[in-house]
Coordinates of C-alpha atoms in Angstrom, one line a residue:
M1 CA 85.8 202.8 169.5
P2 CA 84.5 205.7 171.7
H3 CA 84.6 203.3 174.7
S4 CA 88.4 202.5 174.1
V5 CA 89.2 206.1 173.6
K6 CA 87.6 207.1 176.8
H7 CA 89.9 204.7 178.6
L8 CA 93.0 205.4 176.4
L9 CA 93.3 209.2 177.5
P10 CA 93.5 208.5 181.3
Q11 CA 96.1 205.9 180.5
R12 CA 98.2 208.2 178.7
Y13 CA 98.1 210.8 181.6
L14 CA 98.7 208.3 184.1
R15 CA 101.8 207.4 182.3
L16 CA 102.9 211.0 182.2
G17 CA 101.9 211.5 185.9
L18 CA 103.8 208.4 186.8
L19 CA 107.0 209.8 184.9
L20 CA 106.6 213.2 186.6
A21 CA 106.3 211.6 190.0
M22 CA 109.4 209.5 189.4
C23 CA 111.2 212.7 188.3
L24 CA 110.2 214.6 191.4
L25 CA 111.1 211.5 193.7
V26 CA 114.6 211.4 192.0
F27 CA 114.9 215.2 192.5
T28 CA 113.9 214.9 196.2
A29 CA 116.5 212.3 196.7
L30 CA 119.2 214.2 194.5
A31 CA 118.5 217.8 195.6
P32 CA 120.4 217.6 198.9
I33 CA 123.3 216.0 197.1
M34 CA 123.2 218.4 194.2
S35 CA 123.0 221.5 196.4
A36 CA 125.4 220.4 199.1
N37 CA 128.3 222.1 197.3
W38 CA 126.2 225.3 197.0
V39 CA 125.4 225.4 200.6
E40 CA 128.8 224.2 201.7
E41 CA 130.3 227.1 199.6
A42 CA 128.6 229.7 201.9
N43 CA 129.6 227.6 204.9
L44 CA 133.2 227.5 204.0
Q45 CA 133.3 231.3 203.2
Q46 CA 132.1 232.2 206.7
Q47 CA 134.5 229.6 208.3
E48 CA 137.4 231.1 206.4
T49 CA 136.3 234.6 207.6
R50 CA 136.0 233.3 211.2
E51 CA 139.5 231.8 210.9
R52 CA 140.9 235.2 209.6
L53 CA 139.3 236.8 212.6
D54 CA 141.1 234.3 214.9
D55 CA 144.4 235.1 213.0
L56 CA 143.8 238.9 213.7
Q57 CA 143.4 238.1 217.4
Q58 CA 146.5 236.0 217.5
L59 CA 148.4 238.9 215.5
L60 CA 147.2 241.2 218.3
S61 CA 148.1 238.7 221.0
G62 CA 151.5 238.3 219.7
L63 CA 152.2 242.0 219.5
K64 CA 150.8 242.2 223.1
D65 CA 153.3 239.7 224.3
A66 CA 156.1 241.5 222.4
E67 CA 155.0 245.0 223.8
T68 CA 154.9 243.5 227.3
G69 CA 158.4 241.9 227.1
T70 CA 159.7 245.1 225.8
R71 CA 158.2 247.2 228.7
G72 CA 159.5 244.7 231.3
F73 CA 163.1 244.8 229.8
L74 CA 163.0 248.5 229.7
I75 CA 161.9 248.8 233.4
T76 CA 163.9 246.0 234.9
G77 CA 166.7 245.4 232.5
R78 CA 166.3 241.7 233.0
Q79 CA 167.1 239.5 230.0
E80 CA 164.2 237.0 230.5
Y81 CA 161.8 239.6 229.3
L82 CA 163.3 239.6 226.0
Q83 CA 162.1 236.1 225.1
P84 CA 158.5 237.0 225.0
Y85 CA 159.5 240.1 223.0
Y86 CA 161.3 238.1 220.1
Q87 CA 158.7 235.1 220.3
G88 CA 155.7 237.5 220.0
N89 CA 157.2 239.5 217.2
E90 CA 158.0 236.4 215.1
H91 CA 154.6 235.0 215.6
A92 CA 153.0 238.2 214.8
L93 CA 155.0 238.6 211.5
L94 CA 154.1 235.0 210.5
I95 CA 150.4 235.7 210.9
L96 CA 150.7 239.1 209.2
R97 CA 152.3 237.4 206.1
Q98 CA 149.5 234.7 206.0
L99 CA 146.8 237.4 206.3
R100 CA 148.3 239.4 203.5
Q101 CA 148.4 236.2 201.3
D102 CA 144.8 235.4 202.2
F103 CA 143.5 239.0 201.5
R104 CA 145.6 239.7 198.4
A105 CA 142.3 239.5 196.1
E106 CA 140.4 241.9 198.3
A107 CA 141.5 245.5 197.7
E108 CA 140.0 247.2 200.7
T109 CA 141.1 244.7 203.1
S110 CA 144.6 244.6 201.6
L111 CA 144.8 248.3 202.2
R112 CA 143.8 248.0 205.7
L113 CA 146.3 245.2 206.3
Q114 CA 149.1 247.4 204.6
A115 CA 148.5 250.3 207.0
I116 CA 148.5 247.6 209.9
S117 CA 151.8 246.3 208.6
K118 CA 153.3 249.9 208.5
Q119 CA 152.2 250.5 212.2
I120 CA 153.8 247.2 213.1
D121 CA 157.1 248.3 211.5
L122 CA 157.1 251.5 213.3
L123 CA 156.3 249.7 216.6
H124 CA 159.1 247.2 215.9
Q125 CA 161.6 250.0 215.1
Y126 CA 160.8 251.7 218.4
Q127 CA 161.1 248.5 220.5
A128 CA 164.4 247.7 218.8
R129 CA 165.9 251.2 219.6
A130 CA 164.6 251.1 223.1
V131 CA 166.0 247.7 223.9
E132 CA 169.3 248.5 222.4
M133 CA 169.5 251.7 224.3
R134 CA 168.5 249.9 227.5
R135 CA 171.3 247.3 226.9
Q136 CA 173.9 250.2 226.7
V137 CA 173.0 251.3 230.1
N138 CA 174.2 247.8 231.3
G139 CA 170.9 246.9 232.7
G140 CA 170.9 249.2 235.8
V141 CA 167.8 249.5 237.6
D142 CA 168.5 253.1 238.2
A143 CA 168.0 254.0 234.4
P144 CA 164.4 253.6 233.4
Q145 CA 163.2 254.2 229.8
D146 CA 160.3 256.1 228.5
I147 CA 157.7 253.5 227.5
S148 CA 154.8 255.6 226.3
P149 CA 155.7 255.6 222.7
G150 CA 155.3 251.8 222.8
K151 CA 152.2 252.0 224.6
L152 CA 150.8 254.6 222.0
G153 CA 151.8 252.5 219.0
M154 CA 150.1 249.4 220.6
D155 CA 147.0 251.4 221.2
R156 CA 146.9 252.5 217.5
L157 CA 147.4 248.9 216.4
R158 CA 144.5 247.8 218.7
V159 CA 142.2 250.4 216.9
S160 CA 143.3 249.3 213.4
V161 CA 142.9 245.6 214.2
A162 CA 139.6 246.3 215.8
E163 CA 138.4 248.1 212.8
L164 CA 139.5 245.4 210.6
S165 CA 138.0 242.9 212.9
S166 CA 134.6 244.7 212.7
Q167 CA 134.7 244.7 209.0
L168 CA 135.3 241.0 208.9
Q169 CA 132.7 240.3 211.5
A170 CA 130.2 242.1 209.4
E171 CA 131.2 240.1 206.4
Q172 CA 130.9 236.9 208.5
A173 CA 127.4 237.8 209.6
V174 CA 126.5 238.4 206.1
Q175 CA 128.0 235.0 205.0
Y176 CA 126.5 233.3 207.9
N177 CA 123.1 234.6 207.0
E178 CA 123.7 233.4 203.4
Y179 CA 124.7 230.0 204.5
Q180 CA 121.4 229.8 206.7
N181 CA 119.3 231.2 203.8
R182 CA 120.7 228.5 201.4
R183 CA 120.1 225.8 203.9
R184 CA 116.6 227.0 204.5
L185 CA 116.0 227.3 200.7
V186 CA 117.1 223.8 200.0
N187 CA 115.1 222.4 202.8
L188 CA 112.1 224.3 201.6
V189 CA 112.5 223.1 198.1
V190 CA 112.9 219.4 199.2
V191 CA 109.8 219.6 201.4
L192 CA 107.7 221.3 198.7
V193 CA 108.8 218.7 196.1
A194 CA 108.3 215.7 198.6
V195 CA 104.8 217.3 199.3
M196 CA 104.0 217.6 195.5
D197 CA 105.4 214.2 194.9
A198 CA 103.4 212.6 197.7
L199 CA 100.2 214.4 196.2
L200 CA 101.0 213.3 192.8
F201 CA 101.6 209.7 193.9
G202 CA 98.2 209.8 195.9
L203 CA 96.4 211.2 192.7
L204 CA 98.1 208.5 190.6
L205 CA 97.2 205.7 193.2
W206 CA 93.4 206.9 193.0
Q207 CA 93.6 206.9 189.3
M208 CA 95.1 203.4 189.1
L209 CA 92.5 202.0 191.5
R210 CA 89.7 203.7 189.4
S211 CA 91.2 202.3 186.2
M212 CA 92.1 198.7 187.5
R213 CA 89.0 197.3 186.1
E214 CA 89.9 198.6 182.6
R215 CA 93.5 197.6 182.8
L216 CA 92.6 194.1 183.8
R217 CA 90.1 194.0 180.9
A218 CA 93.0 195.1 178.6
S219 CA 95.6 192.8 180.1
M220 CA 94.9 190.0 177.5
A221 CA 95.1 192.4 174.7
L222 CA 98.5 193.8 176.1
R223 CA 99.8 190.1 176.4
E224 CA 99.0 189.5 172.9
V225 CA 100.8 192.6 171.8
S226 CA 103.7 191.7 174.0
E227 CA 103.9 188.3 172.4
R228 CA 103.6 189.7 169.0
M229 CA 106.4 192.1 169.7
Q230 CA 108.6 189.3 171.2
A231 CA 108.0 187.3 168.1
G232 CA 108.8 190.2 165.9
A233 CA 112.0 190.8 167.9
L234 CA 113.0 187.1 167.3
D235 CA 112.1 187.3 163.7
L236 CA 114.3 190.5 163.4
E237 CA 117.2 188.9 165.3
E238 CA 116.9 185.7 163.0
R239 CA 116.7 188.2 160.0
N240 CA 119.9 189.9 161.1
R241 CA 121.6 186.7 161.7
Q242 CA 120.6 185.5 158.1
M243 CA 121.7 188.7 156.5
A244 CA 125.1 188.5 158.3
L245 CA 125.4 184.9 157.1
L246 CA 124.5 185.9 153.6
S247 CA 127.0 188.7 153.5
R248 CA 129.8 186.6 155.0
M249 CA 129.0 183.8 152.4
S250 CA 129.1 186.5 149.6
S251 CA 132.5 187.7 150.7
A252 CA 133.8 184.1 151.0
L253 CA 132.5 183.2 147.5
Q254 CA 134.0 186.0 145.7
V255 CA 137.5 184.7 146.7
C256 CA 137.0 181.0 146.1
L257 CA 139.7 179.6 143.8
D258 CA 137.9 176.7 142.2
T259 CA 134.4 175.0 142.0
A260 CA 134.9 172.4 144.7
E261 CA 136.0 175.2 147.3
F262 CA 133.2 177.3 146.0
F263 CA 130.3 174.9 146.8
E264 CA 131.8 173.7 149.9
V265 CA 131.7 177.3 151.3
A266 CA 128.1 177.6 149.8
G267 CA 126.9 174.4 151.4
K268 CA 128.3 175.3 154.8
Y269 CA 126.5 178.7 154.9
A270 CA 123.3 177.1 153.3
Q271 CA 123.1 174.6 156.2
Q272 CA 123.3 177.5 158.7
L273 CA 120.6 179.5 156.9
F274 CA 118.0 176.6 156.3
G275 CA 118.6 174.7 159.5
Q276 CA 115.8 172.1 159.6
H277 CA 115.4 172.0 155.8
A278 CA 117.7 169.4 154.2
G279 CA 118.8 170.5 150.7
A280 CA 121.4 170.5 148.0
L281 CA 123.0 172.8 145.4
Y282 CA 123.2 171.5 141.8
A283 CA 125.3 173.2 138.9
Y284 CA 125.5 172.6 135.3
H285 CA 128.3 170.0 134.2
P286 CA 130.7 171.5 131.9
S287 CA 128.9 169.7 129.1
R288 CA 125.9 171.7 129.9
D289 CA 123.5 168.8 129.4
L290 CA 123.5 167.7 133.0
L291 CA 123.0 169.1 136.4
E292 CA 125.4 167.7 139.0
R293 CA 125.0 167.7 142.7
M294 CA 127.9 169.9 144.1
T295 CA 127.0 170.0 147.9
A296 CA 124.3 168.8 150.2
W297 CA 123.3 169.1 153.9
G298 CA 120.9 167.5 156.4
V299 CA 119.3 164.1 155.6
L300 CA 118.0 164.2 152.1
R301 CA 115.2 161.9 150.9
S302 CA 116.1 162.4 147.2
E303 CA 119.5 160.8 146.3
T304 CA 119.6 162.2 142.8
G305 CA 123.2 163.1 141.8
L306 CA 122.8 164.0 138.3
F307 CA 119.8 165.1 136.2
E308 CA 118.9 166.5 132.9
P309 CA 117.8 170.3 132.9
H310 CA 114.3 169.4 131.5
Q311 CA 113.7 167.2 134.5
C312 CA 113.3 170.3 136.7
W313 CA 110.4 172.5 136.6
A314 CA 112.2 175.4 138.1
I315 CA 114.8 175.1 135.2
R316 CA 112.0 174.9 132.7
R317 CA 110.1 177.9 134.0
G318 CA 113.0 180.0 135.0
Q319 CA 111.4 180.8 138.5
P320 CA 110.9 179.0 141.9
H321 CA 108.8 175.8 141.9
Q322 CA 107.3 174.9 145.3
V323 CA 105.3 171.6 146.0
N324 CA 103.5 171.2 149.2
D325 CA 101.3 168.1 148.1
L326 CA 103.0 165.7 145.6
R327 CA 99.5 164.2 144.6
Q328 CA 98.1 167.6 143.5
E329 CA 100.9 169.4 141.9
P330 CA 103.5 168.7 139.1
V331 CA 106.6 166.9 140.5
C332 CA 110.1 167.4 139.2
Q333 CA 111.3 164.0 137.5
H334 CA 114.8 164.4 139.2
L335 CA 113.3 163.4 142.6
G336 CA 113.5 159.8 141.8
S337 CA 111.6 157.1 143.7
A338 CA 112.6 158.3 147.1
Q339 CA 110.5 161.6 147.2
P340 CA 110.2 163.9 150.0
E341 CA 106.8 165.1 151.5
A342 CA 107.3 168.6 150.2
Y343 CA 110.2 170.4 148.4
L344 CA 111.3 173.8 146.8
C345 CA 113.4 174.2 143.7
L346 CA 114.9 177.7 142.9
P347 CA 116.9 178.2 139.8
L348 CA 120.4 179.9 140.1
M349 CA 119.9 182.6 137.4
A350 CA 122.6 184.8 135.9
G351 CA 122.1 186.9 133.1
G352 CA 118.7 185.5 132.5
E353 CA 120.1 182.0 132.1
P354 CA 120.1 179.2 134.7
V355 CA 123.4 178.1 136.1
G356 CA 122.3 175.7 138.8
V357 CA 119.4 174.8 141.2
L358 CA 118.9 175.2 145.0
Y359 CA 116.9 172.2 146.2
L360 CA 115.1 172.2 149.8
E361 CA 113.0 169.5 151.3
A362 CA 110.4 169.7 154.1
S363 CA 107.9 167.7 156.0
A364 CA 104.4 167.8 154.9
D365 CA 103.4 168.2 158.5
L366 CA 104.2 171.9 158.3
G367 CA 101.6 172.2 155.5
E368 CA 101.5 175.6 154.1
H369 CA 104.2 176.8 156.5
S370 CA 106.7 174.2 154.9
F371 CA 108.5 177.1 153.1
P372 CA 107.4 180.4 154.8
S373 CA 107.9 183.7 153.0
A374 CA 110.8 184.7 155.1
L375 CA 112.6 181.5 154.3
R376 CA 111.8 181.9 150.7
Q377 CA 113.3 185.5 150.7
V378 CA 116.5 184.1 152.2
A379 CA 116.5 181.3 149.6
N380 CA 116.0 183.9 146.8
T381 CA 118.8 186.0 148.1
L382 CA 121.2 183.0 148.4
T383 CA 120.4 181.8 144.8
E384 CA 121.1 185.5 143.6
Q385 CA 124.4 185.6 145.4
V386 CA 125.6 182.1 144.6
A387 CA 124.6 182.6 140.8
L388 CA 126.5 185.9 140.7
A389 CA 129.5 184.6 142.5
L390 CA 129.7 181.4 140.5
T391 CA 129.5 183.4 137.3
N392 CA 132.1 185.8 138.5
M393 CA 134.4 182.8 139.5
N394 CA 133.9 181.0 136.1
L395 CA 134.6 184.3 134.3
R396 CA 137.9 184.7 136.3
E397 CA 138.8 181.1 135.8
N398 CA 138.2 181.6 131.9
L399 CA 140.3 184.7 131.9
R400 CA 143.0 183.2 134.0
R401 CA 142.9 180.0 131.7
Q402 CA 143.1 182.2 128.6
S403 CA 146.1 183.9 130.2
I404 CA 148.0 180.5 130.8
I405 CA 146.5 178.2 128.0
D406 CA 148.0 178.0 124.5
A407 CA 145.0 178.7 122.1
L408 CA 146.2 176.2 119.5
T409 CA 147.1 173.1 121.6
G410 CA 145.2 173.7 124.7
L411 CA 148.5 173.1 126.7
Y412 CA 149.9 175.6 129.1
N413 CA 151.9 178.5 127.7
R414 CA 155.4 179.5 128.2
R415 CA 154.4 182.1 131.0
F416 CA 152.8 179.3 133.0
L417 CA 155.8 177.1 132.3
D418 CA 158.2 179.5 133.9
E419 CA 156.1 180.1 136.9
T420 CA 155.6 176.3 137.5
L421 CA 159.1 175.2 136.9
A422 CA 160.4 177.8 139.4
R423 CA 157.9 176.7 142.0
E424 CA 158.5 173.0 141.4
L425 CA 162.3 173.4 141.7
I426 CA 161.9 175.0 145.0
R427 CA 159.7 172.2 146.2
A428 CA 162.0 169.6 144.9
N429 CA 165.0 171.2 146.6
R430 CA 163.0 171.4 150.0
Q431 CA 161.9 167.9 149.7
G432 CA 165.2 166.4 148.4
S433 CA 163.3 164.9 145.4
T434 CA 164.1 164.8 141.7
L435 CA 162.6 166.5 138.7
S436 CA 162.9 165.9 135.1
L437 CA 162.5 168.3 132.1
V438 CA 161.9 167.3 128.6
M439 CA 162.3 169.5 125.4
L440 CA 160.3 168.0 122.6
D441 CA 160.3 169.1 118.9
V442 CA 158.5 167.8 115.8
D443 CA 161.0 166.6 113.2
H444 CA 161.0 168.3 109.9
F445 CA 158.0 170.5 111.0
K446 CA 158.7 173.3 108.6
R447 CA 159.0 170.9 105.6
F448 CA 155.7 169.2 106.8
N449 CA 154.0 172.6 106.7
D450 CA 155.2 173.6 103.4
N451 CA 154.1 170.2 101.8
H452 CA 150.7 169.9 103.6
G453 CA 149.8 173.4 104.7
H454 CA 149.7 175.2 108.1
E455 CA 146.3 173.8 108.9
A456 CA 147.6 170.3 108.7
G457 CA 150.6 171.4 111.0
D458 CA 148.2 172.9 113.4
Q459 CA 146.2 169.6 113.5
V460 CA 149.4 167.6 114.2
L461 CA 150.2 169.7 117.1
R462 CA 146.7 169.4 118.5
H463 CA 146.9 165.6 118.3
I464 CA 150.3 165.4 120.0
A465 CA 149.1 167.9 122.7
Q466 CA 145.9 165.6 123.2
L467 CA 148.1 162.5 123.4
L468 CA 150.4 164.1 126.0
R469 CA 147.4 165.3 128.2
K470 CA 146.1 161.6 128.2
S471 CA 149.4 159.9 128.7
L472 CA 150.9 162.1 131.4
R473 CA 150.3 161.9 135.1
G474 CA 148.2 164.4 136.8
S475 CA 151.2 165.9 138.6
D476 CA 153.1 166.1 135.1
L477 CA 152.8 169.3 133.1
A478 CA 153.0 169.8 129.3
C479 CA 153.5 173.2 127.7
R480 CA 154.0 174.8 124.3
F481 CA 157.5 176.3 124.5
G482 CA 157.0 178.0 121.1
G483 CA 156.3 177.0 117.6
E484 CA 156.3 173.1 117.4
E485 CA 158.5 172.9 120.4
L486 CA 157.0 171.4 123.5
T487 CA 158.2 171.1 127.1
L488 CA 157.4 168.5 129.7
I489 CA 157.8 168.9 133.6
M490 CA 157.8 165.6 135.5
P491 CA 158.1 166.3 139.3
E492 CA 159.5 163.4 141.5
T493 CA 160.6 161.5 138.4
S494 CA 164.1 160.0 138.2
L495 CA 166.1 160.2 135.0
E496 CA 165.7 156.7 134.1
D497 CA 161.8 156.8 134.6
A498 CA 161.7 160.0 132.6
R499 CA 163.6 158.5 129.8
A500 CA 161.4 155.3 129.7
K501 CA 158.3 157.6 129.7
C502 CA 159.8 159.8 126.8
E503 CA 160.6 156.6 124.7
A504 CA 156.9 155.5 125.0
L505 CA 155.6 158.8 124.2
R506 CA 157.9 159.0 121.1
E507 CA 156.6 155.6 119.8
Q508 CA 153.0 156.7 120.5
I509 CA 153.4 160.0 118.6
A510 CA 155.0 158.0 115.6
E511 CA 151.8 155.9 115.5
L512 CA 149.4 158.8 115.5
T513 CA 146.8 158.9 112.7
V514 CA 145.9 162.5 111.8
R515 CA 143.2 163.5 109.2
V516 CA 142.5 166.7 107.5
G517 CA 139.6 167.0 105.1
G518 CA 139.1 163.3 105.1
A519 CA 142.9 162.6 104.1
V520 CA 145.2 160.9 106.3
L521 CA 148.5 162.9 106.8
P522 CA 151.8 161.2 106.8
A523 CA 153.1 160.2 110.3
V524 CA 155.5 162.4 112.3
T525 CA 158.3 161.9 114.6
V526 CA 159.6 163.8 117.5
S527 CA 163.0 164.5 119.0
M528 CA 163.4 164.9 122.8
G529 CA 166.1 166.3 125.0
L530 CA 166.0 165.2 128.7
A531 CA 167.5 167.0 131.7
A532 CA 167.1 166.3 135.5
F533 CA 167.3 168.2 138.7
P534 CA 169.7 168.4 140.4
L535 CA 171.9 166.3 138.3
H536 CA 172.1 168.7 135.3
G537 CA 171.5 172.0 137.0
E538 CA 169.5 173.6 139.9
Q539 CA 168.1 176.6 138.3
A540 CA 165.3 176.7 135.8
E541 CA 167.2 178.5 133.1
T542 CA 170.2 176.0 133.4
L543 CA 167.9 172.9 133.2
I544 CA 166.1 174.4 130.1
Q545 CA 169.5 175.1 128.5
Q546 CA 170.6 171.5 129.1
A547 CA 167.5 170.0 127.9
D548 CA 167.6 172.2 124.8
A549 CA 171.3 171.2 124.0
A550 CA 170.4 167.6 124.5
L551 CA 167.4 168.2 121.9
Y552 CA 169.9 169.7 119.6
R553 CA 172.0 166.6 119.8
A554 CA 169.1 164.4 119.2
K555 CA 168.4 166.4 116.0
H556 CA 171.9 166.0 114.7
A557 CA 172.0 162.3 115.6
G558 CA 169.2 161.4 113.3
R559 CA 166.0 162.7 115.0
N560 CA 163.2 160.5 116.4
R561 CA 165.2 159.8 119.5
V562 CA 165.7 160.8 123.2
E563 CA 169.0 162.3 124.1
L564 CA 170.0 163.0 127.9
A565 CA 171.6 166.2 129.1
Q566 CA 175.4 165.8 129.7
G567 CA 176.2 166.5 133.4

C-alpha cells in the first residue's frame, strides 16, 4: 500500500501539471488573438488623431488658397483669381464641418474649433466685401485694395490652427506611446507564458521519464480498469435499452383492447428483451383450471401449449423457479418429453395470486450464467408489468362487459344494441349489402310468470338466450330489448335467409325443455317481427319500428309465427 501511494501522488501532480501546461499553451496561442482588439484600439485612436491633424492642415491649405485668390483678385482685378478663392473656401468649410462632427464629444477641442470657426467667418466676411468692392471699380488696375486685414486674419487662423495641432500632436504622442506600451506588454506576456510553458513541459517530460517504469508496470492494471469500465458502459447502455423497452411495453399494454392483442404486444417486446433466450408467456384459461400458451418467441424445445397449474413449480411456490441441471433439481411437469437444457419459470403475480407464467429456455453450456442476475431483474420487471397490465385489462373488460351485457340473459343490452345497429347500418350502406332486424317476444309471458313464478320466467329467458348464442353466426348479434322482448341483428343477410333462420329458431325454442327445482316447465313459443335494410327503412329507428309493427301483427295473427314488415 505505501509503495502504491508513493507513486500515486506524482501521477496526480503530473496530470495537474500537464493540464496547466496545456492551459498555458492555449493561452500562448490565444493571447495575441484575444489582445488584438485591445492593441488595435490604441492604434486606431492615434491613427484617428493623425487623420484629424491632416484635416487641419487641409483646412489651413484651403484657407490659404482662398486668401491667395482674394489677394490676387484685389491687386489685379483678374477673374481667374476668384476660382481658387471659391474652391478653397468651399473645401475649408467641408473640412471644418467634418472636424466639428468628429470633435463633438470633446469639450475643449470643440471650443477651440468654435473659435476657429468664428475667425473663418470673419475672414470670409472680409473677403466677400473686398471682392465685391473690387468688382464695383470695374477691375481697373489703378484701383488697388487694402489687403492687410485679410493677411492679419489669416495669421490669426494660423496661430489658432497651430495651437489645436499642437494639442492633437500631444494627444497623438500619448496615444502612440499607449499603443507601443500595449504591444510591448502583450509581447512580454506571451514570451513569459511561453517560457513558463517550456519550463513546465520540460519539468513534466523529466517527471514522465522518471515515472515511465512505474507507469509501464501499472499499464496492465489500467487496461483491466478500462475493460471493466467499457463493460460497465455496455451494461449500462443495455440496461437503458431494456428500461426503454419495458417502458414502451407498459404503455402499449395499458391500451390493448383484447387478450390476443395484449399477448402479441408482450411477445414482441419479450423477444427484444431476452434475445438469445427462447421463451413463452402462459395465462390462465377462463376456466381457471389450465394455463394456455398465449405467445412464444425463438426456437423452443418445449412444445407444451396447455398445462395444469400444479405442473409448474413457480405457480406452486409463487416465486421464480430456475433449473440449471435437470438431473439435480426438481423439473416442472409441463416441460413434456422435449426438455431444454436449462430453463426459468417466473409467475405473473397480481394481488398475491398468479395470473400466468413467463417461461425462458437456455443452453446448459452457459452453466451458472444461463440466467444472469441482470436478465432475471428484467424478467421480474416484465412479469410485474405484464401481470399488472393484464389485471387492469381484464378489469376494464369486465367493467365494459357489465355495461353492455344484460345480467339476466347474458345477451347484449339495449345500449349496445343502439350503438351496434347504427354502426352496422353505416357499414351496410357503404358496402351496398343488406341487414335484417328481428324483434322476438315470448308469447303469453306475463301469464307464464303468474302461473309458474318469476324464477321460472327468468329461467326460460336464460335458455332462450343460450339457444340464440349457440344458433346464431359469429357476426350476428342477440340483445335483450326489454322485458321478454329480444332483438336480433343479422348483417349481410337477405330477407328470405333471415326469415328461414327465424323459422328455425322459432321451432327450436318451442322444443326447449326447461326445469326449475326438478320440475319440467311447460313449453313456450315466440312471435317474431322481421324488417330488412334498405327495403323497410334506412335508419335504425325506422327499422326497429317496422320490426316491432311486424311483431305486433304476429301477436294478433295467433302468435308463434314470423311476420315480415310491410314495405
